[in-house]
Every structure is written in C-alpha cells, then in structure tokens.
Amino acid sequence: AVVSTQSGHYGRAENPVTCWYTRAQGHPKLIEEIIATYSPLVGREIQPTEAIVTIGAYQGIFWSFEAFVQAGDEVIVFDPMFDAYRLDCVLAGAKFVPVALKLESGSWVLDEELFENSFNCNTKMIVVNTPHNPTGKVFTRKELEFISKLSKEYNCLILADEVYDRYVFDGHEHLSIASLPGMWERTITLCSAGKMFGVTGWRVGWAFGGANLIEKLFRICKCDTFGASTILQEALAGMLQRQRLCIPPKESYFQWASNIFVENYTKLQKAFTNANMPVISADGGFFMIVDCTKRRFKFQDSPEFQSSVETFDIKIAKGIVNKYKLSVLPLSLFYGSDSKSKLSSYLRVCFAKSPESVDKAVEIIESFE
C-alpha cells in the first residue's frame, strides 16, 4: 500500500494489511474483541462463527429481515419505534405488527395482554430494542422473560437491537435477552460502534448469535457490501480492548460519557419542567420524551399553526425549530402509520450532545414564550 507523507514523498504504509480487504465476516482482531467483550454478558463463550461485522447496526437490521422473513410472515415491533424496522420489514415482504408500549404512571411498560394477543401461527420475529429509541425505556428482566417465553412458545426469532447498551442510568439494568435460558439459539443481537464511542460516521457495527443464524447473515453479506472498512475495524479492536482492560472501570470512556449524559439529562429535564413541559423519565439511551400539551407558545396563535391539519406534536416541533432553532422531533413520527395507539402530544429530545450544546439548549428553552 502506498501513502503520501506531509513532505509530499510516497512510501509504504506502516501496516499495509489495514489498507487491504479483510475477512468479509469481520476483521479477525475486531472479532476477537467482540468475543472477549460480550461473552461475559451473554454467559457463554462466543465462537468466531457466532459473530459478524456490519456497516453500522442499520445494516444488521436489513440483513436480519432479508435473511429470515418473507411474504406471509409477521414481525412484532414495539411502538413507538426506530423507523428502520418498519421499512426493512416491508421491503422483505412481511407484515408489520406494532404493539404499543403503555405509558403508565410516568413510565413506559410492556402491555403483556396486548403483546400476547399479537401472536399467531405466522409470527416469525420479534424486535426488542433496549435501551429503547425513542422512549429511553430499558426493558426489565420480568418483561424480557415474558418476551422470551412467548418467543419459544411460538418458535420465533428475536432481533435484539442493543446499540445503547453502554448507557443505562443508575437503578436500571441492561440485560441482554440472548443471555436468558434457551434464547441464544434464537436471538440475533446488534451493537453499534457509532453509538458506543460517538463515531457514527465510521459506520461499523456487529451482530452475534447462534452460528446457524450468523451463517445466514453472512450469505446476505456476500451479496451486499462484502465487509466493512479494514482500518476502522482495526481501530475499533483497539478501542474495545482498551475499555475492556480499563481498571478501574470508572475511568473508562463509557463511564466518562455516561456521566456527561446524566448531567445533560438533568439539565434538560429541569429546563423543560420549568417551562411547563414535563419529562417522562428515561432509563437510559440517548433520548428523553417531553410532554408539550401544557405549554402554550405564542406561535400557536399564528394562522399557519391554526390552519395546519398535521398532528399537534408535528406542529409544535416545527414551531420550536423555526422560532427557536432548537432541534426536536415529534413522537408521532415513530409510530406505524396505521397505529391505533399513536401518541401525538410528545416530543423526542436528544441529550447525547456536548455539555456546551446542552447549555445552549437550556438557554433557548428558558427563552420560550
């Protein structure tokens, strides 16, 4: 491999291997670190054939739908949700079955009766995203055990999107559903380096699960991009190793970032509460949900707002973005288009930002009128 130096001269790269194609299923060093990092979390020694590297966790979602569902199959997803699940389900020709999370006493909970009634002989897959986007919910052990029980009764696969697993607030526990009895063989777990380390532009993620499942993902891989960037995988192997060996753990990047996110969350929660916009408590992840029904903005009196037929949260979000240049998203956009349980008076706010950005956001919230 030839590289150019600052002086303008050319020469061989110090480690030319990182400039070449690597193993399509994943760069060996990164696969080794994925195994070392996640084996303790799932209670088993993950084998090299049980892990695969993806171009972002998004690609892992796409591969999973393409490999395991088809026309006539049904996929259960918890509403509201990350929109990629719905889009990839439709692309694969399967039926999308949203099951609404229930807002109860200020927390998001699994409606067990509604969930159980959503199953039939065509149910092929359940998507479990914890910590959850957009609500910030962390599924409890009891909820995950109930989900795993029904997945075994109906012989369903689990697509476990756990990209925010490193960011769980005190008092809550992230439990990988693949670690529960009898679930390894039927669970594909997805993770994201972008979410882990704040390097979303690198577009590297990974999946792990039973070898029979990963082998099917690899079949799609060979027909798709055939591997992620070698040099980025090499870098991530070192980053994972450094965090895994960090002693004491409180000095790790994950703990450092978690502390910042908790401070950001606390600042924004206080600011929105003072602005008469109550926050639904988040358990982890990157997002908080804000109730916008009690706050009256001046822009709500405008002819444009009054005449718009869009849902209330979309109109409020547009008003805040246009008037105050503060980025928020309407929660209703995260529901299936035909959802009967759509909540349309809430906003999603991201707190995984720099302290400086959050301080500026607090100033803007305090200026609301």
Short mmCIF file of C-alpha atoms in Angstrom, two decimals:
data_model
loop_
_atom_site.label_atom_id
_atom_site.label_comp_id
_atom_site.label_asym_id
_atom_site.label_seq_id
_atom_site.Cartn_x
_atom_site.Cartn_y
_atom_site.Cartn_z
CA ALA A 1 0.00 0.00 0.00
CA VAL A 2 1.37 3.41 -0.98
CA VAL A 3 0.74 6.55 1.08
CA SER A 4 1.72 10.21 0.75
CA THR A 5 3.56 11.93 3.61
CA GLN A 6 3.29 15.57 4.64
CA SER A 7 6.52 16.29 2.79
CA GLY A 8 4.96 15.07 -0.43
CA HIS A 9 7.01 11.89 -0.68
CA TYR A 10 5.46 8.47 -1.20
CA GLY A 11 6.20 5.24 0.62
CA ARG A 12 4.74 2.05 2.03
CA ALA A 13 2.13 2.18 4.77
CA GLU A 14 3.47 1.23 8.20
CA ASN A 15 0.87 -1.55 8.44
CA PRO A 16 -0.25 -2.26 4.85
CA VAL A 17 -2.65 -5.01 5.96
CA THR A 18 -5.06 -2.33 7.25
CA CYS A 19 -5.25 -0.90 3.71
CA TRP A 20 -6.39 -4.18 2.17
CA TYR A 21 -9.61 -6.18 2.18
CA THR A 22 -10.05 -8.09 5.40
CA ARG A 23 -12.11 -11.18 6.22
CA ALA A 24 -15.65 -10.49 5.00
CA GLN A 25 -17.27 -11.79 8.20
CA GLY A 26 -15.16 -9.37 10.20
CA HIS A 27 -11.56 -8.31 10.78
CA PRO A 28 -10.02 -11.03 12.99
CA LYS A 29 -8.80 -8.57 15.65
CA LEU A 30 -12.22 -6.99 15.98
CA ILE A 31 -13.99 -10.35 16.10
CA GLU A 32 -11.62 -11.38 18.91
CA GLU A 33 -12.51 -8.26 20.89
CA ILE A 34 -16.24 -8.67 20.28
CA ILE A 35 -15.94 -12.18 21.68
CA ALA A 36 -13.93 -11.02 24.71
CA THR A 37 -16.28 -8.09 25.40
CA TYR A 38 -19.66 -9.80 25.03
CA SER A 39 -19.07 -13.39 26.15
CA PRO A 40 -19.38 -12.44 29.85
CA LEU A 41 -22.58 -10.52 29.13
CA VAL A 42 -24.35 -13.46 27.48
CA GLY A 43 -22.96 -16.10 29.84
CA ARG A 44 -21.21 -18.22 27.22
CA GLU A 45 -18.03 -18.26 25.17
CA ILE A 46 -18.97 -16.76 21.82
CA GLN A 47 -17.27 -18.56 18.92
CA PRO A 48 -15.74 -16.81 15.87
CA THR A 49 -18.52 -18.29 13.72
CA GLU A 50 -21.09 -16.63 16.00
CA ALA A 51 -20.17 -13.01 15.26
CA ILE A 52 -20.15 -10.84 12.14
CA VAL A 53 -19.21 -7.21 11.46
CA THR A 54 -21.71 -4.93 9.70
CA ILE A 55 -21.61 -1.47 8.17
CA GLY A 56 -23.44 0.07 11.10
CA ALA A 57 -26.11 -1.72 13.10
CA TYR A 58 -28.54 -0.46 10.45
CA GLN A 59 -27.08 -2.96 8.01
CA GLY A 60 -27.53 -5.70 10.61
CA ILE A 61 -31.23 -4.85 10.75
CA PHE A 62 -31.51 -5.07 6.96
CA TRP A 63 -29.62 -8.37 6.77
CA SER A 64 -31.78 -9.89 9.51
CA PHE A 65 -35.02 -9.09 7.73
CA GLU A 66 -33.69 -10.22 4.36
CA ALA A 67 -32.36 -13.48 5.78
CA PHE A 68 -35.23 -14.56 7.99
CA VAL A 69 -38.60 -13.12 6.94
CA GLN A 70 -40.59 -13.22 3.74
CA ALA A 71 -44.10 -12.69 2.37
CA GLY A 72 -46.68 -14.23 4.71
CA ASP A 73 -44.53 -13.81 7.82
CA GLU A 74 -45.37 -11.37 10.61
CA VAL A 75 -42.96 -9.29 12.69
CA ILE A 76 -43.86 -7.84 16.10
CA VAL A 77 -42.27 -4.48 16.96
CA PHE A 78 -42.89 -2.27 19.97
CA ASP A 79 -44.47 1.08 19.15
CA PRO A 80 -43.12 3.80 19.06
CA MET A 81 -40.00 2.58 17.28
CA PHE A 82 -36.92 3.27 15.18
CA ASP A 83 -38.33 3.54 11.66
CA ALA A 84 -35.80 1.17 10.03
CA TYR A 85 -37.68 -1.85 11.42
CA ARG A 86 -40.84 -0.94 9.59
CA LEU A 87 -39.08 -0.04 6.35
CA ASP A 88 -36.99 -3.24 6.22
CA CYS A 89 -39.97 -5.39 7.18
CA VAL A 90 -42.00 -4.01 4.28
CA LEU A 91 -39.02 -4.39 1.93
CA ALA A 92 -38.78 -8.07 2.87
CA GLY A 93 -42.49 -8.52 2.09
CA ALA A 94 -43.53 -9.38 5.65
CA LYS A 95 -46.42 -7.97 7.67
CA PHE A 96 -45.54 -5.39 10.29
CA VAL A 97 -47.37 -5.83 13.64
CA PRO A 98 -46.89 -2.86 16.03
CA VAL A 99 -47.52 -3.42 19.74
CA ALA A 100 -47.78 -0.16 21.66
CA LEU A 101 -45.83 0.35 24.85
CA LYS A 102 -48.12 1.59 27.59
CA LEU A 103 -47.47 4.89 29.35
CA GLU A 104 -48.32 4.14 32.96
CA SER A 105 -47.59 6.35 35.98
CA GLY A 106 -44.86 8.20 34.10
CA SER A 107 -43.10 5.10 32.77
CA TRP A 108 -43.23 3.02 29.62
CA VAL A 109 -44.27 -0.57 30.28
CA LEU A 110 -44.93 -3.70 28.25
CA ASP A 111 -48.65 -4.44 27.89
CA GLU A 112 -48.44 -8.20 28.31
CA GLU A 113 -52.02 -8.91 27.22
CA LEU A 114 -51.74 -6.79 24.07
CA PHE A 115 -48.37 -8.37 23.27
CA GLU A 116 -49.59 -11.94 23.72
CA ASN A 117 -52.69 -11.30 21.62
CA SER A 118 -50.49 -10.18 18.73
CA PHE A 119 -49.13 -13.68 18.10
CA ASN A 120 -50.41 -16.22 15.60
CA CYS A 121 -49.04 -19.06 13.51
CA ASN A 122 -47.46 -16.56 11.07
CA THR A 123 -45.40 -14.70 13.69
CA LYS A 124 -41.74 -15.14 12.70
CA MET A 125 -39.78 -12.44 14.50
CA ILE A 126 -39.92 -10.05 17.48
CA VAL A 127 -37.80 -6.90 17.51
CA VAL A 128 -36.63 -5.91 21.00
CA ASN A 129 -34.81 -2.57 21.28
CA THR A 130 -33.38 -1.92 24.75
CA PRO A 131 -32.45 0.73 25.78
CA HIS A 132 -35.25 1.90 23.58
CA ASN A 133 -35.33 4.54 20.86
CA PRO A 134 -37.24 6.85 21.12
CA THR A 135 -38.56 6.46 24.69
CA GLY A 136 -35.39 5.71 26.68
CA LYS A 137 -37.07 2.67 28.23
CA VAL A 138 -34.90 -0.19 29.47
CA PHE A 139 -36.85 -3.44 29.38
CA THR A 140 -36.94 -5.14 32.78
CA ARG A 141 -35.89 -8.71 33.46
CA LYS A 142 -39.55 -9.63 34.01
CA GLU A 143 -40.55 -8.16 30.64
CA LEU A 144 -37.70 -9.85 28.79
CA GLU A 145 -38.52 -13.18 30.41
CA PHE A 146 -42.14 -12.80 29.26
CA ILE A 147 -40.99 -11.97 25.72
CA SER A 148 -38.62 -14.96 25.68
CA LYS A 149 -41.38 -17.27 26.97
CA LEU A 150 -43.69 -16.37 24.09
CA SER A 151 -40.90 -16.48 21.51
CA LYS A 152 -40.26 -20.10 22.48
CA GLU A 153 -43.95 -21.00 22.55
CA TYR A 154 -44.42 -19.64 19.01
CA ASN A 155 -40.92 -20.60 17.79
CA CYS A 156 -39.97 -17.01 16.88
CA LEU A 157 -36.65 -15.33 16.32
CA ILE A 158 -35.58 -12.32 18.37
CA LEU A 159 -33.84 -9.37 16.76
CA ALA A 160 -32.26 -7.66 19.77
CA ASP A 161 -31.21 -4.10 18.95
CA GLU A 162 -28.92 -3.20 21.86
CA VAL A 163 -26.95 -0.31 20.36
CA TYR A 164 -27.38 1.83 23.51
CA ASP A 165 -26.41 -0.93 25.94
CA ARG A 166 -23.49 1.01 27.47
CA TYR A 167 -25.69 3.89 28.57
CA VAL A 168 -28.10 2.84 31.31
CA PHE A 169 -28.93 5.10 34.25
CA ASP A 170 -28.36 4.17 37.89
CA GLY A 171 -31.14 2.00 39.28
CA HIS A 172 -31.66 0.21 35.97
CA GLU A 173 -30.01 -2.88 34.49
CA HIS A 174 -29.31 -3.71 30.88
CA LEU A 175 -29.98 -7.39 30.37
CA SER A 176 -29.26 -8.99 27.02
CA ILE A 177 -32.18 -11.23 26.11
CA ALA A 178 -29.69 -13.65 24.49
CA SER A 179 -28.41 -14.47 27.99
CA LEU A 180 -31.75 -15.91 29.13
CA PRO A 181 -32.24 -19.71 29.13
CA GLY A 182 -32.89 -21.13 25.66
CA MET A 183 -32.55 -17.77 23.90
CA TRP A 184 -29.05 -17.85 22.41
CA GLU A 185 -30.07 -20.09 19.52
CA ARG A 186 -32.99 -17.85 18.53
CA THR A 187 -31.52 -14.35 19.10
CA ILE A 188 -29.53 -12.03 16.85
CA THR A 189 -28.01 -9.22 18.92
CA LEU A 190 -26.98 -5.98 17.21
CA CYS A 191 -24.46 -3.44 18.51
CA SER A 192 -23.03 -0.19 17.16
CA ALA A 193 -19.56 1.31 17.45
CA GLY A 194 -21.08 4.64 16.44
CA LYS A 195 -23.38 4.70 19.46
CA MET A 196 -20.74 3.17 21.77
CA PHE A 197 -17.93 5.60 21.04
CA GLY A 198 -19.67 8.59 19.44
CA VAL A 199 -18.23 7.78 15.98
CA THR A 200 -21.43 7.43 13.98
CA GLY A 201 -19.64 8.47 10.78
CA TRP A 202 -17.45 5.37 10.92
CA ARG A 203 -20.48 3.19 10.13
CA VAL A 204 -19.32 -0.01 11.87
CA GLY A 205 -21.48 -2.35 13.92
CA TRP A 206 -21.69 -6.06 14.66
CA ALA A 207 -24.08 -8.90 15.28
CA PHE A 208 -23.71 -12.07 17.31
CA GLY A 209 -25.87 -15.12 17.94
CA GLY A 210 -26.09 -18.83 17.18
CA ALA A 211 -23.81 -19.96 14.35
CA ASN A 212 -26.84 -21.08 12.33
CA LEU A 213 -28.20 -17.51 12.45
CA ILE A 214 -24.93 -15.72 11.72
CA GLU A 215 -24.25 -18.03 8.77
CA LYS A 216 -27.46 -16.83 7.14
CA LEU A 217 -26.48 -13.19 7.71
CA PHE A 218 -23.14 -13.95 6.05
CA ARG A 219 -24.96 -15.22 2.96
CA ILE A 220 -26.59 -11.79 2.63
CA CYS A 221 -23.23 -10.11 3.34
CA LYS A 222 -21.63 -11.86 0.36
CA CYS A 223 -24.36 -10.47 -1.91
CA ASP A 224 -24.18 -6.99 -0.40
CA THR A 225 -21.10 -4.94 0.59
CA PHE A 226 -18.77 -7.83 1.45
CA GLY A 227 -17.20 -6.29 4.52
CA ALA A 228 -16.65 -3.06 6.43
CA SER A 229 -13.57 -0.83 6.37
CA THR A 230 -10.45 -2.71 7.48
CA ILE A 231 -8.67 0.22 9.07
CA LEU A 232 -11.73 1.24 11.08
CA GLN A 233 -12.19 -2.31 12.32
CA GLU A 234 -8.52 -2.36 13.37
CA ALA A 235 -9.03 0.89 15.28
CA LEU A 236 -12.19 -0.36 16.96
CA ALA A 237 -10.49 -3.55 18.07
CA GLY A 238 -8.00 -1.41 19.96
CA MET A 239 -10.75 0.80 21.40
CA LEU A 240 -12.76 -2.17 22.66
CA GLN A 241 -9.66 -3.77 24.16
CA ARG A 242 -8.73 -0.57 25.96
CA GLN A 243 -12.18 -0.27 27.50
CA ARG A 244 -12.31 -3.96 28.42
CA LEU A 245 -8.99 -3.78 30.25
CA CYS A 246 -9.63 -0.38 31.85
CA ILE A 247 -9.01 -0.54 35.62
CA PRO A 248 -10.76 0.88 37.47
CA PRO A 249 -13.86 0.71 35.22
CA LYS A 250 -14.97 4.14 36.44
CA GLU A 251 -12.13 5.62 34.36
CA SER A 252 -13.41 4.07 31.12
CA TYR A 253 -14.73 6.08 28.19
CA PHE A 254 -18.18 4.60 28.77
CA GLN A 255 -18.29 5.86 32.35
CA TRP A 256 -16.98 9.27 31.30
CA ALA A 257 -19.61 9.60 28.57
CA SER A 258 -22.35 8.26 30.87
CA ASN A 259 -21.55 10.92 33.45
CA ILE A 260 -21.86 13.64 30.81
CA PHE A 261 -25.15 12.23 29.52
CA VAL A 262 -26.63 12.07 33.02
CA GLU A 263 -25.62 15.70 33.64
CA ASN A 264 -27.12 16.70 30.28
CA TYR A 265 -30.32 14.83 31.03
CA THR A 266 -30.64 16.50 34.42
CA LYS A 267 -30.12 19.98 32.98
CA LEU A 268 -32.66 19.48 30.20
CA GLN A 269 -35.19 17.84 32.50
CA LYS A 270 -35.04 20.83 34.84
CA ALA A 271 -35.29 23.33 31.99
CA PHE A 272 -38.28 21.64 30.35
CA THR A 273 -40.04 21.16 33.68
CA ASN A 274 -39.62 24.86 34.48
CA ALA A 275 -41.02 25.61 31.02
CA ASN A 276 -44.16 23.61 31.90
CA MET A 277 -43.15 20.74 29.65
CA PRO A 278 -42.92 17.65 31.91
CA VAL A 279 -40.37 14.94 31.03
CA ILE A 280 -41.22 11.24 31.04
CA SER A 281 -38.38 9.60 32.92
CA ALA A 282 -35.82 7.79 30.74
CA ASP A 283 -33.97 4.71 31.97
CA GLY A 284 -31.04 5.03 29.56
CA GLY A 285 -30.08 5.54 25.94
CA PHE A 286 -29.75 8.94 24.23
CA PHE A 287 -33.31 10.31 24.28
CA MET A 288 -35.97 11.82 26.53
CA ILE A 289 -39.68 12.32 25.85
CA VAL A 290 -41.25 15.70 26.66
CA ASP A 291 -44.97 16.41 27.11
CA CYS A 292 -45.93 19.53 25.13
CA THR A 293 -49.65 19.71 25.96
CA LYS A 294 -49.41 22.03 28.98
CA ARG A 295 -47.16 24.63 27.40
CA ARG A 296 -48.76 27.40 25.35
CA PHE A 297 -46.49 29.03 22.75
CA LYS A 298 -47.19 32.33 21.06
CA PHE A 299 -46.68 30.74 17.65
CA GLN A 300 -49.76 28.58 18.32
CA ASP A 301 -51.88 31.68 17.60
CA SER A 302 -50.48 32.06 14.09
CA PRO A 303 -52.75 31.38 11.10
CA GLU A 304 -50.29 28.74 9.86
CA PHE A 305 -50.48 26.79 13.11
CA GLN A 306 -54.25 27.11 13.40
CA SER A 307 -54.94 26.02 9.82
CA SER A 308 -52.49 23.12 9.71
CA VAL A 309 -54.04 19.63 9.68
CA GLU A 310 -50.86 18.00 10.95
CA THR A 311 -50.80 16.33 14.35
CA PHE A 312 -50.27 18.57 17.36
CA ASP A 313 -46.73 17.36 18.09
CA ILE A 314 -45.61 17.94 14.49
CA LYS A 315 -46.92 21.50 14.58
CA ILE A 316 -45.24 22.17 17.93
CA ALA A 317 -41.94 20.66 16.75
CA LYS A 318 -41.97 22.79 13.59
CA GLY A 319 -42.77 25.87 15.63
CA ILE A 320 -39.88 25.28 18.03
CA VAL A 321 -37.43 24.57 15.20
CA ASN A 322 -38.49 27.58 13.15
CA LYS A 323 -38.82 30.06 16.02
CA TYR A 324 -36.03 28.96 18.37
CA LYS A 325 -33.71 26.84 16.17
CA LEU A 326 -33.87 24.00 18.70
CA SER A 327 -33.96 20.53 17.17
CA VAL A 328 -36.78 18.31 18.49
CA LEU A 329 -38.75 15.50 16.86
CA PRO A 330 -42.48 14.73 17.15
CA LEU A 331 -43.09 11.36 18.80
CA SER A 332 -45.95 10.50 16.42
CA LEU A 333 -43.43 10.02 13.60
CA PHE A 334 -42.06 6.99 15.44
CA TYR A 335 -45.36 5.11 15.26
CA GLY A 336 -46.62 2.93 12.44
CA SER A 337 -48.76 4.90 10.02
CA ASP A 338 -51.81 2.81 10.91
CA SER A 339 -51.12 2.66 14.65
CA LYS A 340 -54.26 2.91 16.79
CA SER A 341 -52.25 3.86 19.89
CA LYS A 342 -50.30 6.80 18.44
CA LEU A 343 -49.40 9.49 20.98
CA SER A 344 -49.31 12.90 19.31
CA SER A 345 -48.56 15.36 22.11
CA TYR A 346 -44.95 14.47 22.89
CA LEU A 347 -41.51 15.40 21.57
CA ARG A 348 -38.26 13.40 21.43
CA VAL A 349 -35.18 15.28 22.59
CA CYS A 350 -31.58 14.00 22.34
CA PHE A 351 -29.31 14.58 25.34
CA ALA A 352 -26.26 12.74 23.91
CA LYS A 353 -24.59 16.02 23.00
CA SER A 354 -21.66 18.06 24.22
CA PRO A 355 -22.21 19.96 27.51
CA GLU A 356 -21.81 23.20 25.55
CA SER A 357 -24.63 22.27 23.16
CA VAL A 358 -26.88 21.30 26.07
CA ASP A 359 -26.14 24.57 27.91
CA LYS A 360 -27.14 26.46 24.76
CA ALA A 361 -30.32 24.38 24.51
CA VAL A 362 -31.16 25.22 28.13
CA GLU A 363 -30.79 28.92 27.32
CA ILE A 364 -33.18 28.52 24.40
CA ILE A 365 -35.74 26.62 26.50
CA GLU A 366 -35.60 29.32 29.15
CA SER A 367 -36.44 31.86 26.42
CA PHE A 368 -39.63 30.08 25.34
CA GLU A 369 -42.64 32.37 25.12
#
